[in-house]
Amino acid sequence: MSEKAIGVAVLGLGNVGTEVVRIIEESAADLEARIGAPLELRGVGVRRVAKDRGVPVGMLTDDIEALVSRDDVDIVVELMGPVEPARKAIMAALEQGKSVVTANKALMAQSTGELAQAAEKARVDLYFEAAVAGAIPVIRPLTQSLAGDTVLRVAGIVNGTTNYILSAMNDTGASYEDALADASALGYAEADPTADVEGYDAAAKAAILASIAFHTRVTADDVYREGITKVSAADFESARALGCNIKLLAICERLTSGKGKQRVSARVYPALVPLDHPLASVNGAFNAVVVEAEAAGRLMFYGQGAGGAPTASAVMGDLVMAARNRVQGGRGPRESKYAKLPIASIGAIPTRYYVNMNVKDQPGVLSAVAAEFSRHEVSIAEVRQQGMTDNEGEPCGAQIVVVTHQATDAALSETVEALAELDVVQNINSVLRMEGATA
Ligand code: NAP
């Protein structure tokens, strides 16, 4: 067994940092046996040192720069959150030859290139398993287990807050607003839920997954994004009638043209998912990621995508790996971006669609609607029509739900614009994509 201890600095003592520090202390003997050297906590970086934190005060510091620069710190575990000051602290650590473990998805989706280059130059590890889907191992399987395969698609539910809200809407018939209020009251949604409900958090994770799966640098800005704020109780009713659930999906796809030219698509949006698809039954705050690879076929990863202890499990996995590399020599896989595939625009992405609209109840309406789909070469798979009544029970038009075969986003957008102009169409209630269905 190696004599020299591995010194660790933990930056951040919040939900995740507290659990990481607890595990480092409570499992010291096991960790030492697994690593081949003791793991010693040198200090914990926080904003407010004075608070009673359950960690000896001498361990706490608000001088992140000094803590990172200590000679006896070999590995820096960044669990502070915002892009800054995390980026600056991680860059300083890497430039000084320290390995880094982080759970910071916003940072990794924005600055992977810069950080990976610094890690490469210093020949140290940069690990970030906890940045996507909390406890669920998905970065390491993609980076290592599937390193010899060709990944075709990664589709996942990677945001627990939105999955909790959508699950509640499906189970109880609640409106989006009521389900969000309930999620906030129970602590599943932040005071400002924008990053979750508008899809920014899922888009950051999609960028990280796409980069690794397709050996191409993809940033959050490359990801097409729609949130869940417009999904209605009526959409869930229609989805149920079509044998579907509605989920916020992060989808990363390798697209191959007829001439064999490859591109990458990374996108986040709420979509109808057939009930027999594995992602349709992932409920509450749980996350799941389905990977499709050429030789492996379909793989599914499921579990707790957030929370202090589950996220700390992923952080500790990375920490043990980085520490072992320090003891035994060698490094984990470096960033792989050799493929440099172009990013496909959303307009070129073929998907199936669900369009829900209110129309006048008069002869010829269905054929006028069908003609617009046909004129834009969007083929219809299914149409449902239902009469509507006003408050007095008098007939007042009809609701039409159209499900299409595969069409490009551009063709569908033009179709919807044209439908909105039709005299017989009173309102386009919603347009959602349908994923995971054949045809
Ligand atoms: P948190 O509870 O808000 O804790 C953040 C910690 O960082 C606090 O201890 C805070 O210090 C410290 N901190 C923030 N800004 C700082 C600064 N400028 N200087 C020094 N210390 C600073 O956050 P968390 O939920 O543990 O999340 C940490 C990271 O893990 C984030 O990147 C998050 O995205 C990621 N993550 C979290 C989860 C989860 O379920 N929570 C899941 C996956 C990934 P004070 O305590 O003094 O305020």
PDB file of N, CA, C and O in Angstrom, residues 10 35 41 45 51 70 72 89 117 127 159 210 225 250 289 328 382 427:
ATOM      1  N   VAL A  10     -12.562  20.085  -1.105  1.00  0.00           N
ATOM      2  CA  VAL A  10     -13.948  20.093  -1.574  1.00  0.00           C
ATOM      3  C   VAL A  10     -14.414  21.544  -1.617  1.00  0.00           C
ATOM      4  O   VAL A  10     -14.351  22.242  -0.599  1.00  0.00           O
ATOM      5  N   ILE A  35      -8.407   2.556  -2.907  1.00  0.00           N
ATOM      6  CA  ILE A  35      -7.519   3.467  -3.645  1.00  0.00           C
ATOM      7  C   ILE A  35      -6.057   3.000  -3.557  1.00  0.00           C
ATOM      8  O   ILE A  35      -5.282   3.142  -4.502  1.00  0.00           O
ATOM      9  N   LEU A  41      -9.001  14.814   3.657  1.00  0.00           N
ATOM     10  CA  LEU A  41      -9.652  16.081   3.364  1.00  0.00           C
ATOM     11  C   LEU A  41      -8.772  17.212   3.890  1.00  0.00           C
ATOM     12  O   LEU A  41      -8.479  17.276   5.084  1.00  0.00           O
ATOM     13  N   GLY A  45     -14.181  24.606   0.849  1.00  0.00           N
ATOM     14  CA  GLY A  45     -14.427  25.995   0.453  1.00  0.00           C
ATOM     15  C   GLY A  45     -15.911  26.324   0.508  1.00  0.00           C
ATOM     16  O   GLY A  45     -16.744  25.560   0.007  1.00  0.00           O
ATOM     17  N   LYS A  51     -20.784  29.953   9.750  1.00  0.00           N
ATOM     18  CA  LYS A  51     -21.948  29.113  10.025  1.00  0.00           C
ATOM     19  C   LYS A  51     -21.547  27.776  10.655  1.00  0.00           C
ATOM     20  O   LYS A  51     -20.487  27.259  10.365  1.00  0.00           O
ATOM     21  N   ARG A  70      -3.013  24.916  -2.430  1.00  0.00           N
ATOM     22  CA  ARG A  70      -2.185  24.261  -1.395  1.00  0.00           C
ATOM     23  C   ARG A  70      -1.368  23.108  -1.986  1.00  0.00           C
ATOM     24  O   ARG A  70      -1.872  22.318  -2.779  1.00  0.00           O
ATOM     25  N   ASP A  72      -0.452  20.442  -0.606  1.00  0.00           N
ATOM     26  CA  ASP A  72      -0.886  19.102  -0.190  1.00  0.00           C
ATOM     27  C   ASP A  72      -2.274  18.746  -0.743  1.00  0.00           C
ATOM     28  O   ASP A  72      -2.888  17.785  -0.302  1.00  0.00           O
ATOM     29  N   ALA A  89     -11.819  28.491 -10.449  1.00  0.00           N
ATOM     30  CA  ALA A  89     -11.196  27.581  -9.478  1.00  0.00           C
ATOM     31  C   ALA A  89     -10.710  26.309 -10.166  1.00  0.00           C
ATOM     32  O   ALA A  89      -9.606  25.820  -9.889  1.00  0.00           O
ATOM     33  N   GLN A 117      -8.711  21.087 -22.369  1.00  0.00           N
ATOM     34  CA  GLN A 117      -7.367  21.439 -22.852  1.00  0.00           C
ATOM     35  C   GLN A 117      -6.394  21.613 -21.692  1.00  0.00           C
ATOM     36  O   GLN A 117      -5.261  21.159 -21.733  1.00  0.00           O
ATOM     37  N   TYR A 127     -13.072  14.770 -14.308  1.00  0.00           N
ATOM     38  CA  TYR A 127     -14.220  13.854 -14.311  1.00  0.00           C
ATOM     39  C   TYR A 127     -15.498  14.604 -13.950  1.00  0.00           C
ATOM     40  O   TYR A 127     -15.477  15.500 -13.090  1.00  0.00           O
ATOM     41  N   ASN A 159     -34.110  15.598 -16.245  1.00  0.00           N
ATOM     42  CA  ASN A 159     -34.438  16.665 -15.296  1.00  0.00           C
ATOM     43  C   ASN A 159     -35.584  16.196 -14.404  1.00  0.00           C
ATOM     44  O   ASN A 159     -36.713  16.003 -14.872  1.00  0.00           O
ATOM     45  N   ALA A 210     -24.150  14.492 -25.885  1.00  0.00           N
ATOM     46  CA  ALA A 210     -23.877  14.461 -27.339  1.00  0.00           C
ATOM     47  C   ALA A 210     -22.381  14.545 -27.611  1.00  0.00           C
ATOM     48  O   ALA A 210     -21.861  13.853 -28.490  1.00  0.00           O
ATOM     49  N   ARG A 225     -33.997  23.923 -27.928  1.00  0.00           N
ATOM     50  CA  ARG A 225     -34.608  23.790 -26.604  1.00  0.00           C
ATOM     51  C   ARG A 225     -36.028  24.348 -26.550  1.00  0.00           C
ATOM     52  O   ARG A 225     -36.280  25.455 -26.994  1.00  0.00           O
ATOM     53  N   ALA A 250     -34.431  14.788 -23.583  1.00  0.00           N
ATOM     54  CA  ALA A 250     -33.171  15.286 -24.155  1.00  0.00           C
ATOM     55  C   ALA A 250     -32.764  14.229 -25.171  1.00  0.00           C
ATOM     56  O   ALA A 250     -32.614  13.053 -24.819  1.00  0.00           O
ATOM     57  N   VAL A 289     -31.967   7.174 -18.960  1.00  0.00           N
ATOM     58  CA  VAL A 289     -31.311   7.467 -20.236  1.00  0.00           C
ATOM     59  C   VAL A 289     -31.280   6.169 -21.043  1.00  0.00           C
ATOM     60  O   VAL A 289     -30.868   5.124 -20.534  1.00  0.00           O
ATOM     61  N   GLN A 328      -1.543   4.928  -8.751  1.00  0.00           N
ATOM     62  CA  GLN A 328      -0.990   3.888  -9.637  1.00  0.00           C
ATOM     63  C   GLN A 328      -0.319   4.465 -10.882  1.00  0.00           C
ATOM     64  O   GLN A 328       0.292   3.740 -11.660  1.00  0.00           O
ATOM     65  N   GLU A 382     -53.035   9.690 -38.402  1.00  0.00           N
ATOM     66  CA  GLU A 382     -54.258   9.489 -37.625  1.00  0.00           C
ATOM     67  C   GLU A 382     -54.948  10.828 -37.406  1.00  0.00           C
ATOM     68  O   GLU A 382     -54.284  11.837 -37.186  1.00  0.00           O
ATOM     69  N   ASN A 427     -58.308  27.986 -33.739  1.00  0.00           N
ATOM     70  CA  ASN A 427     -57.108  28.105 -32.889  1.00  0.00           C
ATOM     71  C   ASN A 427     -56.243  26.853 -33.002  1.00  0.00           C
ATOM     72  O   ASN A 427     -56.761  25.738 -33.044  1.00  0.00           O
TER      73      ASN A 427
END
